[in-house]
């Protein structure tokens, strides 16, 4: 008996010592540092849609990007600009010196593959504006007369081929705004094609419950109209699924709040209302931006506004458009795998916090 | 079981339908931006010939000075330009202007026409949109008037970018002052808004005060002491001839201002130690008393629609601002802050009233809504007074006098946001500015 106790005691003691100090000698590999990342809650439907999208073969990328001339070597960037400081107090101050030239602030990483951009048409890059008709001559002092421009000013401009090297960097010139090309705006949304008609014999099977020559020997009697119900439900499901599959709606996980904030801040940096009228500072505009897969704005149009005047709305829209284009020149860095979420972005520009008070 | 099955299927259909209809764009709200001058590139206008080149450089310089002087634009210096504009009709190299962050581009050309005239044409471009802003325009005028042509070009550029009317092709009448502080010689003078082309309208024999432009800019009201007491005169700017305003009586009259239609004058008249506001036709007809109080009512100013008059009065014990109908009658006090308020001027837009405020030993130029709300003080100094509005209601010019024996008045301007305070260049000391309308 005693020997058994001793052996048991020694054994347990050794076990406890090993548990206490064994870790010192048998330390495993260091645990990876704790990483914290944002997650997004998505619904079951969205998760299913994501899985489906992941399993389904991705649509092949654009078969061959349209001819794009190789990007010209970047010109040496001029020195960085110095924003004019605003006077802190309304005291007289000397004339601000002209600020040095302003380069693009963003680093401009060139994409490895040529983006599927379309070279803007020649007319976009040429001014073909006519000059206004003459108005009343100025009566006194220096005689100023507004009059029509000479004919050559209104003639079609030189073809753009003369400036092929300018096109690649001027990618934003291809942005087609509603104001610029109202005729080019789509008049209706594309609808998915109709589901193909079902085979003809199916209704017969539904309509022939009793005179079935070879009824299946089922132990329990199946309701005769079960097939009809199933068929109707299947039809409805197929219709809905067909529509859902054809709708270019967002699929996959939504943008995280950080990604949304990043986009918002990026646009805010370029939203300059410094030259806007006081009326424009009281105007909220909502614009719809079509995005390309590389995160650049492709098209922009105003969908609503609340400006006190048409002119104020125009100025507010132009400021918003400049913001979207300027800061999107190099892309907004949005996650490519969530493209369906941001292929269209509705941006509300509300200057409520920037009004002159 | 069957109803349950149908119910489940129906719910599934509804769910799928809702999923399908959730095809909405990503929505974000941007409520914070930046307020900074818009970078604009103004390459020297293309000149056709050697003589035109001289004017092209000067005109370009004036346009740039006009735009940058507003504080709303920042000129990108020519040394930073990548492209050079050698032809007015050449396609715009947007990429080059984008590379230097030029957001607006002004391209123009100058050529000499027959008879000593200049022809200037220009276009304005929104660089990042890759499109022209409005149509091209052309001005022609005499070579002597090249500054006006430049101001007109700048007005168009300013208007197209900001959405507000311009104010560069306008003039200011003011009191030019010379000599020591205790023996100042004062003359009425006229200048471009930027201080150029100063012309004197009166000699320095008599004290003159408070000139005011007519709505069309062809006449000036002012107060002169040439008879030993204040008297209002109407001066024709073109002929520099003047007549006394007939106010029917030998009383002291001062602080005149035109009605919006230019056909009548509202002014102050002192009689028996009491000062009230009156109105009279330019020909001396229809004189009417608008206030009748034992206190001092003065500095009246019409609203742009001519329906109301704002003036200052000490009827409450301190100098405050009041608004009354043009026909007179009950006046409503609109200033209630600490200190004293005076020299109110209605904005050409009709939405604001500018004023001088004295409080705690400092003078301020401020603005408030026409009901007295949203008062904002734009300046603060030893002595600021006498605001006058630019034709577009965006800028206020006023007199600032420095302290001490060597102190002298000078003209300053400030944006109604309170930014861009700057001194207006004048050849000598200056006070009492009155901004005229845009010239035709």
PDB file of C-alpha atoms in Angstrom, chain A residues 68-332:
ATOM      1  CA  UNK A  68      -3.833  53.230 -76.022  1.00  0.00           C
ATOM      2  CA  UNK A  69      -0.760  55.059 -76.798  1.00  0.00           C
ATOM      3  CA  UNK A  70       1.998  54.376 -74.321  1.00  0.00           C
ATOM      4  CA  UNK A  71       2.096  56.806 -71.500  1.00  0.00           C
ATOM      5  CA  UNK A  72       4.468  59.582 -72.262  1.00  0.00           C
ATOM      6  CA  UNK A  73       7.352  60.096 -69.935  1.00  0.00           C
ATOM      7  CA  UNK A  74       6.226  62.266 -67.117  1.00  0.00           C
ATOM      8  CA  UNK A  75       7.470  65.735 -67.280  1.00  0.00           C
ATOM      9  CA  UNK A  76       9.594  66.931 -64.448  1.00  0.00           C
ATOM     10  CA  UNK A  77       7.286  68.036 -61.719  1.00  0.00           C
ATOM     11  CA  UNK A  78       7.554  71.644 -60.737  1.00  0.00           C
ATOM     12  CA  UNK A  79       8.183  72.542 -57.146  1.00  0.00           C
ATOM     13  CA  UNK A  80       5.456  72.026 -54.635  1.00  0.00           C
ATOM     14  CA  UNK A  81       2.860  74.715 -54.190  1.00  0.00           C
ATOM     15  CA  UNK A  82       2.411  76.821 -51.165  1.00  0.00           C
ATOM     16  CA  UNK A  83      -1.204  77.422 -50.428  1.00  0.00           C
ATOM     17  CA  UNK A  84      -1.916  81.019 -49.729  1.00  0.00           C
ATOM     18  CA  UNK A  85      -2.460  81.353 -46.047  1.00  0.00           C
ATOM     19  CA  UNK A  86      -5.667  83.006 -45.105  1.00  0.00           C
ATOM     20  CA  UNK A  87      -5.311  86.030 -42.917  1.00  0.00           C
ATOM     21  CA  UNK A  88      -5.952  84.912 -39.390  1.00  0.00           C
ATOM     22  CA  UNK A  89      -7.208  88.298 -38.380  1.00  0.00           C
ATOM     23  CA  UNK A  90      -8.662  90.963 -40.561  1.00  0.00           C
ATOM     24  CA  UNK A  91      -5.591  93.108 -40.358  1.00  0.00           C
ATOM     25  CA  UNK A  92      -3.879  94.580 -43.369  1.00  0.00           C
ATOM     26  CA  UNK A  93      -1.345  92.339 -44.859  1.00  0.00           C
ATOM     27  CA  UNK A  94       1.094  92.601 -47.692  1.00  0.00           C
ATOM     28  CA  UNK A  95       0.229  91.258 -51.069  1.00  0.00           C
ATOM     29  CA  UNK A  96       0.595  87.497 -51.005  1.00  0.00           C
ATOM     30  CA  UNK A  97       3.334  86.366 -53.227  1.00  0.00           C
ATOM     31  CA  UNK A  98       2.347  84.185 -56.093  1.00  0.00           C
ATOM     32  CA  UNK A  99       2.643  80.620 -55.030  1.00  0.00           C
ATOM     33  CA  UNK A 100       5.018  78.330 -56.826  1.00  0.00           C
ATOM     34  CA  UNK A 101       3.641  75.961 -59.367  1.00  0.00           C
ATOM     35  CA  UNK A 102       1.502  73.125 -58.280  1.00  0.00           C
ATOM     36  CA  UNK A 103       2.198  69.555 -59.226  1.00  0.00           C
ATOM     37  CA  UNK A 104      -0.195  66.719 -58.811  1.00  0.00           C
ATOM     38  CA  UNK A 105      -0.164  65.859 -55.149  1.00  0.00           C
ATOM     39  CA  UNK A 106      -0.763  62.162 -55.574  1.00  0.00           C
ATOM     40  CA  UNK A 107       2.148  59.841 -56.286  1.00  0.00           C
ATOM     41  CA  UNK A 108       0.626  58.570 -59.522  1.00  0.00           C
ATOM     42  CA  UNK A 109       1.492  54.894 -59.556  1.00  0.00           C
ATOM     43  CA  UNK A 110       1.306  53.835 -63.135  1.00  0.00           C
ATOM     44  CA  UNK A 111      -0.763  50.695 -63.614  1.00  0.00           C
ATOM     45  CA  UNK A 112       1.216  47.811 -65.000  1.00  0.00           C
ATOM     46  CA  UNK A 113      -1.254  47.079 -67.725  1.00  0.00           C
ATOM     47  CA  UNK A 114      -2.722  49.685 -69.955  1.00  0.00           C
ATOM     48  CA  UNK A 115      -6.061  50.670 -68.666  1.00  0.00           C
ATOM     49  CA  UNK A 116      -8.955  50.062 -70.977  1.00  0.00           C
ATOM     50  CA  UNK A 117      -9.305  53.692 -71.686  1.00  0.00           C
ATOM     51  CA  UNK A 118     -10.717  55.106 -74.767  1.00  0.00           C
ATOM     52  CA  UNK A 119      -8.910  57.905 -76.384  1.00  0.00           C
ATOM     53  CA  UNK A 120     -11.145  60.913 -76.188  1.00  0.00           C
ATOM     54  CA  UNK A 121     -12.614  61.985 -79.436  1.00  0.00           C
ATOM     55  CA  UNK A 122     -11.014  64.844 -81.140  1.00  0.00           C
ATOM     56  CA  UNK A 123     -13.894  67.186 -80.626  1.00  0.00           C
ATOM     57  CA  UNK A 124     -13.601  66.924 -76.862  1.00  0.00           C
ATOM     58  CA  UNK A 125     -10.247  68.489 -76.829  1.00  0.00           C
ATOM     59  CA  UNK A 126     -10.870  71.283 -79.195  1.00  0.00           C
ATOM     60  CA  UNK A 127     -12.722  74.423 -78.484  1.00  0.00           C
ATOM     61  CA  UNK A 128     -15.247  75.060 -81.117  1.00  0.00           C
ATOM     62  CA  UNK A 129     -17.140  77.752 -79.331  1.00  0.00           C
ATOM     63  CA  UNK A 130     -18.445  80.601 -81.274  1.00  0.00           C
ATOM     64  CA  UNK A 131     -18.045  84.108 -80.101  1.00  0.00           C
ATOM     65  CA  UNK A 132     -20.968  86.058 -78.872  1.00  0.00           C
ATOM     66  CA  UNK A 133     -22.824  88.471 -80.999  1.00  0.00           C
ATOM     67  CA  UNK A 134     -22.048  92.143 -80.607  1.00  0.00           C
ATOM     68  CA  UNK A 135     -23.705  94.103 -77.905  1.00  0.00           C
ATOM     69  CA  UNK A 136     -24.114  97.775 -77.346  1.00  0.00           C
ATOM     70  CA  UNK A 137     -20.999  99.742 -77.982  1.00  0.00           C
ATOM     71  CA  UNK A 138     -19.461 101.434 -75.027  1.00  0.00           C
ATOM     72  CA  UNK A 139     -20.286 105.071 -75.190  1.00  0.00           C
ATOM     73  CA  UNK A 140     -17.572 106.822 -73.316  1.00  0.00           C
ATOM     74  CA  UNK A 141     -13.978 106.648 -72.370  1.00  0.00           C
ATOM     75  CA  UNK A 142     -12.156 103.947 -74.183  1.00  0.00           C
ATOM     76  CA  UNK A 143     -14.500 102.737 -76.844  1.00  0.00           C
ATOM     77  CA  UNK A 144     -14.981  99.055 -76.222  1.00  0.00           C
ATOM     78  CA  UNK A 145     -17.131  97.091 -78.579  1.00  0.00           C
ATOM     79  CA  UNK A 146     -18.104  93.517 -78.050  1.00  0.00           C
ATOM     80  CA  UNK A 147     -18.495  91.897 -81.398  1.00  0.00           C
ATOM     81  CA  UNK A 148     -18.366  88.590 -83.091  1.00  0.00           C
ATOM     82  CA  UNK A 149     -15.063  86.876 -83.323  1.00  0.00           C
ATOM     83  CA  UNK A 150     -13.464  86.519 -86.674  1.00  0.00           C
ATOM     84  CA  UNK A 151     -14.628  83.634 -88.742  1.00  0.00           C
ATOM     85  CA  UNK A 152     -11.556  81.552 -88.177  1.00  0.00           C
ATOM     86  CA  UNK A 153     -12.318  81.402 -84.500  1.00  0.00           C
ATOM     87  CA  UNK A 154     -15.557  79.586 -85.171  1.00  0.00           C
ATOM     88  CA  UNK A 155     -14.320  77.222 -87.758  1.00  0.00           C
ATOM     89  CA  UNK A 156     -13.650  73.614 -86.893  1.00  0.00           C
ATOM     90  CA  UNK A 157     -10.438  73.359 -85.063  1.00  0.00           C
ATOM     91  CA  UNK A 158      -7.333  71.538 -86.061  1.00  0.00           C
ATOM     92  CA  UNK A 159      -7.535  67.790 -85.651  1.00  0.00           C
ATOM     93  CA  UNK A 160      -6.352  66.394 -82.394  1.00  0.00           C
ATOM     94  CA  UNK A 161      -3.928  64.100 -84.084  1.00  0.00           C
ATOM     95  CA  UNK A 162      -1.478  66.887 -83.773  1.00  0.00           C
ATOM     96  CA  UNK A 163      -1.337  66.282 -80.059  1.00  0.00           C
ATOM     97  CA  UNK A 164      -1.303  62.530 -79.630  1.00  0.00           C
ATOM     98  CA  UNK A 165       1.065  62.647 -76.719  1.00  0.00           C
ATOM     99  CA  UNK A 166      -1.310  64.732 -74.659  1.00  0.00           C
ATOM    100  CA  UNK A 167      -4.098  62.236 -74.626  1.00  0.00           C
ATOM    101  CA  UNK A 168      -3.009  59.621 -72.109  1.00  0.00           C
ATOM    102  CA  UNK A 169      -2.539  61.981 -69.223  1.00  0.00           C
ATOM    103  CA  UNK A 170      -5.717  63.785 -70.145  1.00  0.00           C
ATOM    104  CA  UNK A 171      -7.749  60.775 -69.315  1.00  0.00           C
ATOM    105  CA  UNK A 172     -10.368  62.808 -67.595  1.00  0.00           C
ATOM    106  CA  UNK A 173     -11.257  64.568 -70.776  1.00  0.00           C
ATOM    107  CA  UNK A 174     -13.222  61.539 -71.704  1.00  0.00           C
ATOM    108  CA  UNK A 175     -15.575  62.072 -68.832  1.00  0.00           C
ATOM    109  CA  UNK A 176     -18.903  62.688 -70.363  1.00  0.00           C
ATOM    110  CA  UNK A 177     -21.077  64.856 -68.283  1.00  0.00           C
ATOM    111  CA  UNK A 178     -24.721  65.344 -68.692  1.00  0.00           C
ATOM    112  CA  UNK A 179     -24.159  69.015 -69.215  1.00  0.00           C
ATOM    113  CA  UNK A 180     -21.594  68.432 -71.904  1.00  0.00           C
ATOM    114  CA  UNK A 181     -23.433  65.809 -73.859  1.00  0.00           C
ATOM    115  CA  UNK A 182     -27.051  65.683 -72.968  1.00  0.00           C
ATOM    116  CA  UNK A 183     -27.848  63.697 -76.094  1.00  0.00           C
ATOM    117  CA  UNK A 184     -25.496  60.933 -75.135  1.00  0.00           C
ATOM    118  CA  UNK A 185     -27.259  60.219 -71.880  1.00  0.00           C
ATOM    119  CA  UNK A 186     -29.123  56.922 -71.873  1.00  0.00           C
ATOM    120  CA  UNK A 187     -32.825  57.310 -72.007  1.00  0.00           C
ATOM    121  CA  UNK A 188     -33.653  54.046 -70.272  1.00  0.00           C
ATOM    122  CA  UNK A 189     -31.966  51.419 -68.173  1.00  0.00           C
ATOM    123  CA  UNK A 190     -31.059  48.184 -69.900  1.00  0.00           C
ATOM    124  CA  UNK A 191     -33.390  45.410 -68.935  1.00  0.00           C
ATOM    125  CA  UNK A 192     -32.386  41.768 -68.608  1.00  0.00           C
ATOM    126  CA  UNK A 193     -33.568  39.506 -71.366  1.00  0.00           C
ATOM    127  CA  UNK A 194     -36.698  37.548 -70.792  1.00  0.00           C
ATOM    128  CA  UNK A 195     -36.360  34.050 -69.544  1.00  0.00           C
ATOM    129  CA  UNK A 196     -36.782  31.562 -72.413  1.00  0.00           C
ATOM    130  CA  UNK A 197     -40.163  29.964 -72.710  1.00  0.00           C
ATOM    131  CA  UNK A 198     -40.640  26.712 -71.000  1.00  0.00           C
ATOM    132  CA  UNK A 199     -41.087  23.469 -72.985  1.00  0.00           C
ATOM    133  CA  UNK A 200     -44.598  22.899 -74.146  1.00  0.00           C
ATOM    134  CA  UNK A 201     -45.379  19.472 -72.652  1.00  0.00           C
ATOM    135  CA  UNK A 202     -45.091  20.579 -69.089  1.00  0.00           C
ATOM    136  CA  UNK A 203     -48.608  21.938 -68.756  1.00  0.00           C
ATOM    137  CA  UNK A 204     -49.963  18.585 -69.900  1.00  0.00           C
ATOM    138  CA  UNK A 205     -48.376  16.787 -67.026  1.00  0.00           C
ATOM    139  CA  UNK A 206     -49.873  19.316 -64.724  1.00  0.00           C
ATOM    140  CA  UNK A 207     -53.279  19.039 -66.211  1.00  0.00           C
ATOM    141  CA  UNK A 208     -53.434  15.238 -66.246  1.00  0.00           C
ATOM    142  CA  UNK A 209     -53.656  13.999 -62.723  1.00  0.00           C
ATOM    143  CA  UNK A 210     -56.139  11.179 -62.801  1.00  0.00           C
ATOM    144  CA  UNK A 211     -55.892   9.436 -66.129  1.00  0.00           C
ATOM    145  CA  UNK A 212     -52.239   8.682 -65.617  1.00  0.00           C
ATOM    146  CA  UNK A 213     -51.872   5.217 -67.093  1.00  0.00           C
ATOM    147  CA  UNK A 214     -49.050   4.237 -64.813  1.00  0.00           C
ATOM    148  CA  UNK A 215     -49.522   5.828 -61.498  1.00  0.00           C
ATOM    149  CA  UNK A 216     -46.569   5.424 -59.272  1.00  0.00           C
ATOM    150  CA  UNK A 217     -47.252   3.022 -56.484  1.00  0.00           C
ATOM    151  CA  UNK A 218     -46.860   5.433 -53.696  1.00  0.00           C
ATOM    152  CA  UNK A 219     -47.898   4.382 -50.235  1.00  0.00           C
ATOM    153  CA  UNK A 220     -49.582   7.669 -49.481  1.00  0.00           C
ATOM    154  CA  UNK A 221     -51.762   9.532 -51.883  1.00  0.00           C
ATOM    155  CA  UNK A 222     -49.962  12.514 -53.355  1.00  0.00           C
ATOM    156  CA  UNK A 223     -52.138  15.536 -53.851  1.00  0.00           C
ATOM    157  CA  UNK A 224     -52.905  15.773 -57.495  1.00  0.00           C
ATOM    158  CA  UNK A 225     -52.055  19.527 -57.811  1.00  0.00           C
ATOM    159  CA  UNK A 226     -48.698  19.370 -56.020  1.00  0.00           C
ATOM    160  CA  UNK A 227     -46.870  19.455 -59.280  1.00  0.00           C
ATOM    161  CA  UNK A 228     -48.798  22.508 -60.311  1.00  0.00           C
ATOM    162  CA  UNK A 229     -47.856  24.314 -57.108  1.00  0.00           C
ATOM    163  CA  UNK A 230     -44.231  23.332 -57.530  1.00  0.00           C
ATOM    164  CA  UNK A 231     -44.290  24.498 -61.098  1.00  0.00           C
ATOM    165  CA  UNK A 232     -45.796  27.848 -60.211  1.00  0.00           C
ATOM    166  CA  UNK A 233     -43.343  28.367 -57.389  1.00  0.00           C
ATOM    167  CA  UNK A 234     -40.470  27.348 -59.572  1.00  0.00           C
ATOM    168  CA  UNK A 235     -41.616  29.733 -62.239  1.00  0.00           C
ATOM    169  CA  UNK A 236     -41.793  32.584 -59.775  1.00  0.00           C
ATOM    170  CA  UNK A 237     -38.401  31.730 -58.335  1.00  0.00           C
ATOM    171  CA  UNK A 238     -36.893  31.464 -61.751  1.00  0.00           C
ATOM    172  CA  UNK A 239     -38.327  34.812 -62.741  1.00  0.00           C
ATOM    173  CA  UNK A 240     -36.999  36.521 -59.660  1.00  0.00           C
ATOM    174  CA  UNK A 241     -33.634  34.831 -59.893  1.00  0.00           C
ATOM    175  CA  UNK A 242     -33.456  35.736 -63.530  1.00  0.00           C
ATOM    176  CA  UNK A 243     -34.090  39.345 -62.760  1.00  0.00           C
ATOM    177  CA  UNK A 244     -31.701  39.340 -59.857  1.00  0.00           C
ATOM    178  CA  UNK A 245     -28.983  37.831 -61.964  1.00  0.00           C
ATOM    179  CA  UNK A 246     -29.544  40.345 -64.708  1.00  0.00           C
ATOM    180  CA  UNK A 247     -29.636  43.400 -62.462  1.00  0.00           C
ATOM    181  CA  UNK A 248     -26.262  45.061 -62.159  1.00  0.00           C
ATOM    182  CA  UNK A 249     -26.701  45.342 -58.439  1.00  0.00           C
ATOM    183  CA  UNK A 250     -23.931  45.206 -55.921  1.00  0.00           C
ATOM    184  CA  UNK A 251     -22.719  41.802 -54.944  1.00  0.00           C
ATOM    185  CA  UNK A 252     -20.111  40.783 -52.502  1.00  0.00           C
ATOM    186  CA  UNK A 253     -19.341  42.392 -49.197  1.00  0.00           C
ATOM    187  CA  UNK A 254     -20.052  46.064 -48.805  1.00  0.00           C
ATOM    188  CA  UNK A 255     -17.346  48.650 -48.285  1.00  0.00           C
ATOM    189  CA  UNK A 256     -16.126  48.957 -44.755  1.00  0.00           C
ATOM    190  CA  UNK A 257     -16.614  52.205 -42.964  1.00  0.00           C
ATOM    191  CA  UNK A 258     -12.911  52.835 -43.321  1.00  0.00           C
ATOM    192  CA  UNK A 259     -13.083  52.404 -47.056  1.00  0.00           C
ATOM    193  CA  UNK A 260     -16.056  54.713 -47.286  1.00  0.00           C
ATOM    194  CA  UNK A 261     -14.336  57.304 -45.123  1.00  0.00           C
ATOM    195  CA  UNK A 262     -11.248  57.061 -47.250  1.00  0.00           C
ATOM    196  CA  UNK A 263     -13.270  57.812 -50.340  1.00  0.00           C
ATOM    197  CA  UNK A 264     -15.068  60.674 -48.641  1.00  0.00           C
ATOM    198  CA  UNK A 265     -11.860  62.252 -47.420  1.00  0.00           C
ATOM    199  CA  UNK A 266     -10.228  61.841 -50.807  1.00  0.00           C
ATOM    200  CA  UNK A 267     -13.005  63.741 -52.530  1.00  0.00           C
ATOM    201  CA  UNK A 268     -13.186  66.338 -49.750  1.00  0.00           C
ATOM    202  CA  UNK A 269      -9.547  67.241 -50.273  1.00  0.00           C
ATOM    203  CA  UNK A 270     -10.316  68.422 -53.785  1.00  0.00           C
ATOM    204  CA  UNK A 271     -13.672  70.028 -53.105  1.00  0.00           C
ATOM    205  CA  UNK A 272     -12.626  73.649 -53.228  1.00  0.00           C
ATOM    206  CA  UNK A 273     -15.295  76.259 -52.708  1.00  0.00           C
ATOM    207  CA  UNK A 274     -12.865  79.119 -52.386  1.00  0.00           C
ATOM    208  CA  UNK A 275     -14.048  80.722 -55.605  1.00  0.00           C
ATOM    209  CA  UNK A 276     -17.714  79.883 -55.258  1.00  0.00           C
ATOM    210  CA  UNK A 277     -20.376  82.536 -54.987  1.00  0.00           C
ATOM    211  CA  UNK A 278     -22.240  82.967 -51.749  1.00  0.00           C
ATOM    212  CA  UNK A 279     -25.282  81.492 -53.429  1.00  0.00           C
ATOM    213  CA  UNK A 280     -23.280  78.459 -54.487  1.00  0.00           C
ATOM    214  CA  UNK A 281     -22.223  78.056 -50.868  1.00  0.00           C
ATOM    215  CA  UNK A 282     -25.908  77.594 -50.096  1.00  0.00           C
ATOM    216  CA  UNK A 283     -26.397  74.944 -52.742  1.00  0.00           C
ATOM    217  CA  UNK A 284     -26.321  71.205 -52.178  1.00  0.00           C
ATOM    218  CA  UNK A 285     -25.827  69.077 -55.262  1.00  0.00           C
ATOM    219  CA  UNK A 286     -26.096  65.309 -55.631  1.00  0.00           C
ATOM    220  CA  UNK A 287     -24.065  63.742 -58.403  1.00  0.00           C
ATOM    221  CA  UNK A 288     -23.914  60.202 -59.694  1.00  0.00           C
ATOM    222  CA  UNK A 289     -20.427  59.047 -60.573  1.00  0.00           C
ATOM    223  CA  UNK A 290     -19.757  56.031 -62.787  1.00  0.00           C
ATOM    224  CA  UNK A 291     -16.500  54.397 -61.840  1.00  0.00           C
ATOM    225  CA  UNK A 292     -14.151  52.280 -63.871  1.00  0.00           C
ATOM    226  CA  UNK A 293     -12.651  49.122 -62.428  1.00  0.00           C
ATOM    227  CA  UNK A 294      -9.384  50.882 -61.747  1.00  0.00           C
ATOM    228  CA  UNK A 295     -11.137  53.282 -59.416  1.00  0.00           C
ATOM    229  CA  UNK A 296     -11.263  56.313 -61.671  1.00  0.00           C
ATOM    230  CA  UNK A 297     -14.373  58.325 -62.375  1.00  0.00           C
ATOM    231  CA  UNK A 298     -15.695  57.609 -65.847  1.00  0.00           C
ATOM    232  CA  UNK A 299     -18.791  59.714 -65.948  1.00  0.00           C
ATOM    233  CA  UNK A 300     -20.547  62.177 -63.725  1.00  0.00           C
ATOM    234  CA  UNK A 301     -23.964  63.713 -63.812  1.00  0.00           C
ATOM    235  CA  UNK A 302     -26.000  65.834 -61.477  1.00  0.00           C
ATOM    236  CA  UNK A 303     -29.145  64.134 -60.316  1.00  0.00           C
ATOM    237  CA  UNK A 304     -30.517  66.750 -57.937  1.00  0.00           C
ATOM    238  CA  UNK A 305     -29.794  70.110 -56.373  1.00  0.00           C
ATOM    239  CA  UNK A 306     -31.418  72.726 -54.209  1.00  0.00           C
ATOM    240  CA  UNK A 307     -29.689  75.891 -55.321  1.00  0.00           C
ATOM    241  CA  UNK A 308     -31.410  79.245 -54.988  1.00  0.00           C
ATOM    242  CA  UNK A 309     -30.522  80.091 -58.583  1.00  0.00           C
ATOM    243  CA  UNK A 310     -29.586  78.206 -61.707  1.00  0.00           C
ATOM    244  CA  UNK A 311     -26.236  79.952 -61.776  1.00  0.00           C
ATOM    245  CA  UNK A 312     -25.501  78.919 -58.204  1.00  0.00           C
ATOM    246  CA  UNK A 313     -26.384  75.339 -59.079  1.00  0.00           C
ATOM    247  CA  UNK A 314     -24.046  75.459 -62.052  1.00  0.00           C
ATOM    248  CA  UNK A 315     -21.176  76.726 -59.928  1.00  0.00           C
ATOM    249  CA  UNK A 316     -21.827  74.178 -57.189  1.00  0.00           C
ATOM    250  CA  UNK A 317     -21.960  71.356 -59.716  1.00  0.00           C
ATOM    251  CA  UNK A 318     -18.764  72.469 -61.407  1.00  0.00           C
ATOM    252  CA  UNK A 319     -16.964  72.560 -58.060  1.00  0.00           C
ATOM    253  CA  UNK A 320     -18.205  69.055 -57.288  1.00  0.00           C
ATOM    254  CA  UNK A 321     -17.224  67.810 -60.711  1.00  0.00           C
ATOM    255  CA  UNK A 322     -13.747  69.279 -60.363  1.00  0.00           C
ATOM    256  CA  UNK A 323     -13.382  67.575 -57.001  1.00  0.00           C
ATOM    257  CA  UNK A 324     -14.377  64.174 -58.317  1.00  0.00           C
ATOM    258  CA  UNK A 325     -12.172  64.416 -61.377  1.00  0.00           C
ATOM    259  CA  UNK A 326      -9.111  65.976 -59.780  1.00  0.00           C
ATOM    260  CA  UNK A 327      -8.740  63.576 -56.922  1.00  0.00           C
ATOM    261  CA  UNK A 328      -9.763  60.607 -59.035  1.00  0.00           C
ATOM    262  CA  UNK A 329      -7.114  61.083 -61.657  1.00  0.00           C
ATOM    263  CA  UNK A 330      -5.028  58.294 -60.164  1.00  0.00           C
ATOM    264  CA  UNK A 331      -7.944  56.300 -58.912  1.00  0.00           C
ATOM    265  CA  UNK A 332      -9.547  56.316 -55.519  1.00  0.00           C
TER     266      UNK A 332
END
